[in-house]
PDB file of C-alpha atoms in Angstrom:
ATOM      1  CA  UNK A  70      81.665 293.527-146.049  1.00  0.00           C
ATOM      2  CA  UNK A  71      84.159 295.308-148.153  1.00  0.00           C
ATOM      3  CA  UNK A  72      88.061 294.296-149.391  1.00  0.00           C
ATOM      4  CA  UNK A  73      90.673 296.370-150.169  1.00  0.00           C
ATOM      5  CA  UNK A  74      93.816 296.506-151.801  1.00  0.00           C
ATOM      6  CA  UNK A  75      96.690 299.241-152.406  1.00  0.00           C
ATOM      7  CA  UNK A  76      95.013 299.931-155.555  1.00  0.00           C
ATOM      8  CA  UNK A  77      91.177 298.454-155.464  1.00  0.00           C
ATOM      9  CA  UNK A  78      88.074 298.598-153.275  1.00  0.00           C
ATOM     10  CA  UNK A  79      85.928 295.446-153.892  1.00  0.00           C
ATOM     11  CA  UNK A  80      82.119 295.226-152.053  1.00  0.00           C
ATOM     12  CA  UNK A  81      79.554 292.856-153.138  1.00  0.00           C
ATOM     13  CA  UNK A  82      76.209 293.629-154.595  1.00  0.00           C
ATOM     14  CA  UNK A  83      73.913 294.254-152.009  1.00  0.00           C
ATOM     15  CA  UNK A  84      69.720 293.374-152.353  1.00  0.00           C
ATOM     16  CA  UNK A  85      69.201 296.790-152.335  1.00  0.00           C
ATOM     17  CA  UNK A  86      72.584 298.064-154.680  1.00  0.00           C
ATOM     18  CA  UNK A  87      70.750 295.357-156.805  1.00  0.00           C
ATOM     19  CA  UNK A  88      67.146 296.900-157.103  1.00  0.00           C
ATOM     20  CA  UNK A  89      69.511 300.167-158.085  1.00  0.00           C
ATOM     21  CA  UNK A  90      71.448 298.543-160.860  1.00  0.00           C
ATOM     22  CA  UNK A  91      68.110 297.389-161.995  1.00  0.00           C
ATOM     23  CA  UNK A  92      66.082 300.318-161.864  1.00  0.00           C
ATOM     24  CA  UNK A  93      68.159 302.960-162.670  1.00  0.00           C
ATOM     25  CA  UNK A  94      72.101 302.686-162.639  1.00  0.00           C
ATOM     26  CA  UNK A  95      72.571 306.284-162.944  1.00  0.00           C
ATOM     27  CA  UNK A  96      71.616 306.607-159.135  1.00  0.00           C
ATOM     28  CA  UNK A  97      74.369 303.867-158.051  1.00  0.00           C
ATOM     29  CA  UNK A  98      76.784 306.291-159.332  1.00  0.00           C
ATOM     30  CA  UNK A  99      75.221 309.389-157.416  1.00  0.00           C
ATOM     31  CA  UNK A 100      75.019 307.346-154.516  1.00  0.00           C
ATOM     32  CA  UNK A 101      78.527 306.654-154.647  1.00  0.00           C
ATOM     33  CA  UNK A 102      79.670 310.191-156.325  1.00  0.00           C
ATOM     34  CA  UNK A 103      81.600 308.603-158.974  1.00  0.00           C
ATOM     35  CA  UNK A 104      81.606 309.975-162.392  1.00  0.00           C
ATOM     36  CA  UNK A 105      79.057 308.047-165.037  1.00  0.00           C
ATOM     37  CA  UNK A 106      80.796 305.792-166.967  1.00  0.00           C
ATOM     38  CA  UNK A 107      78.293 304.718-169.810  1.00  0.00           C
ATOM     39  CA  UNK A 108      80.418 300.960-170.231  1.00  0.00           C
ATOM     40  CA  UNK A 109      79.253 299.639-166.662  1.00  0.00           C
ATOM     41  CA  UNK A 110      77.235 298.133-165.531  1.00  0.00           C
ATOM     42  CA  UNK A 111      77.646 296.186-168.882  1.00  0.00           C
ATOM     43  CA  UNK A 112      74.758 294.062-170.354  1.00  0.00           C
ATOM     44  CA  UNK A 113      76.021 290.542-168.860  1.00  0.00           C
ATOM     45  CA  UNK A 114      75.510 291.887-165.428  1.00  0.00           C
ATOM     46  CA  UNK A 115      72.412 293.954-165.618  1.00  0.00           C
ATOM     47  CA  UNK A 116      71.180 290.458-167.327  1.00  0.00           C
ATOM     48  CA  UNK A 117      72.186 289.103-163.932  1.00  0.00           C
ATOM     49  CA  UNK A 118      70.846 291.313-161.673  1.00  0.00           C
ATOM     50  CA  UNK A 119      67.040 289.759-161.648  1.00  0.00           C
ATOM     51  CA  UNK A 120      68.144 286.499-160.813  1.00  0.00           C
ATOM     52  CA  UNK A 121      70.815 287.450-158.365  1.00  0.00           C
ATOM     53  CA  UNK A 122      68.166 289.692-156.509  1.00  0.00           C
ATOM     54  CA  UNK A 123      65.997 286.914-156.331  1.00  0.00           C
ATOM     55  CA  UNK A 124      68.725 284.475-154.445  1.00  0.00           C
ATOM     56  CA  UNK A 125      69.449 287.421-152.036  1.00  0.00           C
ATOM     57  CA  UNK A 126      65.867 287.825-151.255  1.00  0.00           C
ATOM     58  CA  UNK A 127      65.662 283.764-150.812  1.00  0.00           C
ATOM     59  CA  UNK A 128      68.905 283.439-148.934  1.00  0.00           C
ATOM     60  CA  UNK A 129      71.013 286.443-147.308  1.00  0.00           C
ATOM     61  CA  UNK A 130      74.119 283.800-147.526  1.00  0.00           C
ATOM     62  CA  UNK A 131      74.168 284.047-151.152  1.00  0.00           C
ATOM     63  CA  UNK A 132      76.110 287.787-150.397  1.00  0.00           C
ATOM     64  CA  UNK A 133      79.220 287.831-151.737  1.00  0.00           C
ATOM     65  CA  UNK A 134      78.839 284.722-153.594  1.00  0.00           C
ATOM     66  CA  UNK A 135      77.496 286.962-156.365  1.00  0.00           C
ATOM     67  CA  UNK A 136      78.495 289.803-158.058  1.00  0.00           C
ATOM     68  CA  UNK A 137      81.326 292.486-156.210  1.00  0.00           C
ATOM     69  CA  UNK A 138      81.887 296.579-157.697  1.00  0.00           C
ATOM     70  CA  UNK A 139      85.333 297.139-158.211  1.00  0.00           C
ATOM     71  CA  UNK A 140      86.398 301.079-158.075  1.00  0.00           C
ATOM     72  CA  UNK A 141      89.855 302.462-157.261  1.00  0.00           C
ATOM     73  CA  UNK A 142      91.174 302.702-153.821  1.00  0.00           C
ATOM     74  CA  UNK A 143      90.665 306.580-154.226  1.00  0.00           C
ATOM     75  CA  UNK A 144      87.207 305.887-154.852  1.00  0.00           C
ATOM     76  CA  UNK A 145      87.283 307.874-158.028  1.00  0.00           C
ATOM     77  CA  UNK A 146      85.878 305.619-160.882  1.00  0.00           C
ATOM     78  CA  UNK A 147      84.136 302.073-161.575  1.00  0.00           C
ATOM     79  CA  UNK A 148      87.133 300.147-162.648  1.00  0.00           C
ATOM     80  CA  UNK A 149      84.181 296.750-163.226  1.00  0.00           C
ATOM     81  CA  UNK A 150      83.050 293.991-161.248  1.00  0.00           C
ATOM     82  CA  UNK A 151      84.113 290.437-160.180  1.00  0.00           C
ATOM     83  CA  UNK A 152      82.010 287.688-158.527  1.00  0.00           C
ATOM     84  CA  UNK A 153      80.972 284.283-157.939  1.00  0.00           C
ATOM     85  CA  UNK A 154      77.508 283.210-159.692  1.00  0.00           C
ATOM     86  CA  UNK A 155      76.566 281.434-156.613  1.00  0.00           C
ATOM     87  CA  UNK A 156      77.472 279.553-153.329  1.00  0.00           C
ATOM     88  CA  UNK A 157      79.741 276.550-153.348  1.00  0.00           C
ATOM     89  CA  UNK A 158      77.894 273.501-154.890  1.00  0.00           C
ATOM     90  CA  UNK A 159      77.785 270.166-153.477  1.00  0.00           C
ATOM     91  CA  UNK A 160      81.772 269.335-154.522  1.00  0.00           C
ATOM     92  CA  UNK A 161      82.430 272.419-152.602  1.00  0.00           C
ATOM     93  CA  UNK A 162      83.704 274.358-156.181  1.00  0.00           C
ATOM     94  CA  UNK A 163      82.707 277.965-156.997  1.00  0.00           C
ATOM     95  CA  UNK A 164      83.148 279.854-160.724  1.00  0.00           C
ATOM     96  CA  UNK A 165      84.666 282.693-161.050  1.00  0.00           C
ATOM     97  CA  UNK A 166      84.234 285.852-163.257  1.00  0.00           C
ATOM     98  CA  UNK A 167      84.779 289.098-163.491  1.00  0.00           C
ATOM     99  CA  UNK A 168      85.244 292.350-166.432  1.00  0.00           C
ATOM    100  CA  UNK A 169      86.873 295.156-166.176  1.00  0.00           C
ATOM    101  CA  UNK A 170      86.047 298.617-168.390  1.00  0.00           C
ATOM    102  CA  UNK A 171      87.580 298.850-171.578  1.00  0.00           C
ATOM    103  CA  UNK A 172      89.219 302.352-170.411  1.00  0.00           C
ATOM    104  CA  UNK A 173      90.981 300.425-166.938  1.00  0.00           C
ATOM    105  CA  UNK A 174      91.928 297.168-168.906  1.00  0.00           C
ATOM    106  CA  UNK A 175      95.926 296.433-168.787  1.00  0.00           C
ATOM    107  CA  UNK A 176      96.816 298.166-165.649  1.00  0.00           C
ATOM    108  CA  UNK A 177      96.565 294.592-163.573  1.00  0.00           C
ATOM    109  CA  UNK A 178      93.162 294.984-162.451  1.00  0.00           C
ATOM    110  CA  UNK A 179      91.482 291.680-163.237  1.00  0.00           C
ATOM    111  CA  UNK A 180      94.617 290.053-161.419  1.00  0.00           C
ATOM    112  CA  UNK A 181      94.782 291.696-158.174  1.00  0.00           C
ATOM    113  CA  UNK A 182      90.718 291.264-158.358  1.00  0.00           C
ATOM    114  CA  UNK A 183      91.006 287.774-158.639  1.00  0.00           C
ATOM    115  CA  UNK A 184      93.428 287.287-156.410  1.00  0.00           C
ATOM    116  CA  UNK A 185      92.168 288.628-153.284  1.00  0.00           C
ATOM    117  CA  UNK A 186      88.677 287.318-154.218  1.00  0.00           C
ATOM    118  CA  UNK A 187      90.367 283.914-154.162  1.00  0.00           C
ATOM    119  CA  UNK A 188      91.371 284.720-150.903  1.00  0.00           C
ATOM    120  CA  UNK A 189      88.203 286.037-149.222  1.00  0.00           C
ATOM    121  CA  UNK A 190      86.392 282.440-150.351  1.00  0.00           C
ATOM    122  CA  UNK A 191      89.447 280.190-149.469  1.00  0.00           C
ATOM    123  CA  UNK A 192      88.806 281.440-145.773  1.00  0.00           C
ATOM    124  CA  UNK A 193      85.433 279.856-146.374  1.00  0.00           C
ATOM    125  CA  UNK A 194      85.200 275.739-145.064  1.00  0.00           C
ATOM    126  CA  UNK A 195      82.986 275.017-147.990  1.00  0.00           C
ATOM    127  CA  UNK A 196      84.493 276.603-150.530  1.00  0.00           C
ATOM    128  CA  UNK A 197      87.037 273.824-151.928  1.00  0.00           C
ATOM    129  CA  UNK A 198      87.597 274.588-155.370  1.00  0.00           C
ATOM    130  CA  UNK A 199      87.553 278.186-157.520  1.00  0.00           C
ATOM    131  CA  UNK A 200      86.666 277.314-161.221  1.00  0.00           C
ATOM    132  CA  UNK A 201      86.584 280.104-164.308  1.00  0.00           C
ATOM    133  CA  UNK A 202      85.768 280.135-167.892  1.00  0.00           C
ATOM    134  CA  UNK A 203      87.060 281.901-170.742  1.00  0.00           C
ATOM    135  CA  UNK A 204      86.813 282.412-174.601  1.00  0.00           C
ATOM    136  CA  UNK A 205      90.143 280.631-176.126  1.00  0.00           C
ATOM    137  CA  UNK A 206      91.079 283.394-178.178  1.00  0.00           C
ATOM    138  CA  UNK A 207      90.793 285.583-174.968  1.00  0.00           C
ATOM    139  CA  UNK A 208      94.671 285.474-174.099  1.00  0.00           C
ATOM    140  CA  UNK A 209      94.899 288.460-171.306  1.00  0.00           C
ATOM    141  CA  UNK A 210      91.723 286.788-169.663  1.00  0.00           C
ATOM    142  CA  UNK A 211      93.607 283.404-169.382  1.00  0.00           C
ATOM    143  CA  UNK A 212      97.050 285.145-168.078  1.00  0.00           C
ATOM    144  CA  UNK A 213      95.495 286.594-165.237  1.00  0.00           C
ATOM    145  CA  UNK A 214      94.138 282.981-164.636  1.00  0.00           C
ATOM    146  CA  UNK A 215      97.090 281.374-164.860  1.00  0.00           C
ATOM    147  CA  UNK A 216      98.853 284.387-162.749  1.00  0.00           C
ATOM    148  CA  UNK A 217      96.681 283.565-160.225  1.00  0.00           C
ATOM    149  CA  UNK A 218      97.269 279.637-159.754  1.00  0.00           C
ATOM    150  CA  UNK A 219      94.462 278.414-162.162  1.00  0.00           C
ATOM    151  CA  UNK A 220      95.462 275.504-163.704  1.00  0.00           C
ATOM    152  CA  UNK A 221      93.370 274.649-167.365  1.00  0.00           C
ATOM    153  CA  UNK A 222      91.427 271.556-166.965  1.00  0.00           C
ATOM    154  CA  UNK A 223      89.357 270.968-170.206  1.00  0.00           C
ATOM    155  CA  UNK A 224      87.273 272.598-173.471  1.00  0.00           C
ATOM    156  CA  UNK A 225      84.278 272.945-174.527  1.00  0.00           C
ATOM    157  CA  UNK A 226      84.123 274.273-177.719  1.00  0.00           C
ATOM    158  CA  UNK A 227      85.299 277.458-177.819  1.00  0.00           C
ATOM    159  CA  UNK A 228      85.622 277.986-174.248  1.00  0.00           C
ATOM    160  CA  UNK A 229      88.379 277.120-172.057  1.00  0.00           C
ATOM    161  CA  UNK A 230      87.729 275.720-168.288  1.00  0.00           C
ATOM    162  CA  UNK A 231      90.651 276.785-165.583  1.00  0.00           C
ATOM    163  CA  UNK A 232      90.160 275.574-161.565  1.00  0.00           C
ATOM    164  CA  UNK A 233      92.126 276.297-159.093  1.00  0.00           C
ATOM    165  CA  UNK A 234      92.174 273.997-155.570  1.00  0.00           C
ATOM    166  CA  UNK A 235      92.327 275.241-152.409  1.00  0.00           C
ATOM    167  CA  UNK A 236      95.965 274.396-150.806  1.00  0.00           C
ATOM    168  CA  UNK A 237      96.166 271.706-147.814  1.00  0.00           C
ATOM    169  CA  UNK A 238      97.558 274.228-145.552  1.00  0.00           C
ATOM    170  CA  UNK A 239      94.746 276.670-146.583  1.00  0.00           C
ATOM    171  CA  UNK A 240      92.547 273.748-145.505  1.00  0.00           C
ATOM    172  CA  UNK A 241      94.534 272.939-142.604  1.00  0.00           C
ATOM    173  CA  UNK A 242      94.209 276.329-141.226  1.00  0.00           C
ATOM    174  CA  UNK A 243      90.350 276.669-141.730  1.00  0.00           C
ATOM    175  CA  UNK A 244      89.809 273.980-139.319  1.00  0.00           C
ATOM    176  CA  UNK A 245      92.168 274.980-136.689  1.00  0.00           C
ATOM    177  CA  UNK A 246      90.448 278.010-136.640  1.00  0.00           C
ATOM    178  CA  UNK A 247      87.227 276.066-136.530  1.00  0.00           C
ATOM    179  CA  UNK A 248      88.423 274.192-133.102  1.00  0.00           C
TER     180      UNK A 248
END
């Protein structure tokens, strides 16, 4: 399972790209022959990677609603990663995030990530709702939000909530296609 766009390749975190991450994250970047770039994986996500490998191991579903690699379409660097941090709960609503390397940040990255990740879990029947978090002072975080159809919905503290719903026709379709 991979996505693409003009400018971004996007694959999820597989069990076994996982164990690699964990282990030794030099070898995800011989496996892939991408030049070593000593920002990424960053310390969130290798702090996810246990937990994440666990849920894979429990329940093959849980792929790609976890963490996805983002690297350019010419498959030349790590530009960061995007992902889910888990399957739809019970109200059918996911959340969202994602970080992109200090050295590819401002080129429109995050946005296009977001967007077609919205995309590939719209086309899921569960999936009803896309939430996301971010720090208020955090301004380009909340712009490619809002870009992207997120609406802001509360606080908590410092931290600002955004959701965006899936569309009626989006919803529409989904069960046509079910028939």
């Amino acid at each position: 399972m991979e996505l693409k766009t003009e400018r971004i390749h996007l694959f999820p975190i597989t069990l076994d790209l996982a164990q690699t991450l964990m282990k030794n994250s030099l070898a995800f970047y011989y496996k892939f022959q991408l030049p070593w770039n000593k920002n990424w994986p960053h310390d969130g996500l290798k702090a996810l990677m246990p937990m994440y490998a666990e849920r894979l191991e429990n329940d093959s579903d849980e792929l790609g609603f976890g963490p996805w690699v983002m690297i350019d379409s010419a498959g030349e660097h790590v530009i960061g990663d995007i992902g889910f941090k888990g399957k739809p709960d019970v109200e059918g609503n996911v959340e969202i995030g994602y970080h992109v390397v200090a050295s590819e940040r401002n080129y429109g990255y995050a946005s296009e990530a977001v967007q077609t990740l919205c995309e590939w879990a719209f086309k899921h029947p569960d999936v009803k709702g896309i939430e996301a978090q971010c720090d208020k002072d955090n301004i380009p975080s909340q712009k490619v939000l809002i870009n992207n159809g997120f609406n802001h919905t509360g606080r908590s503290m410092d931290i600002l909530v955004f959701k965006k719903e899936k569309k009626i026709h989006q919803k529409e379709n989904t069960a046509n296609k079910e028939l």
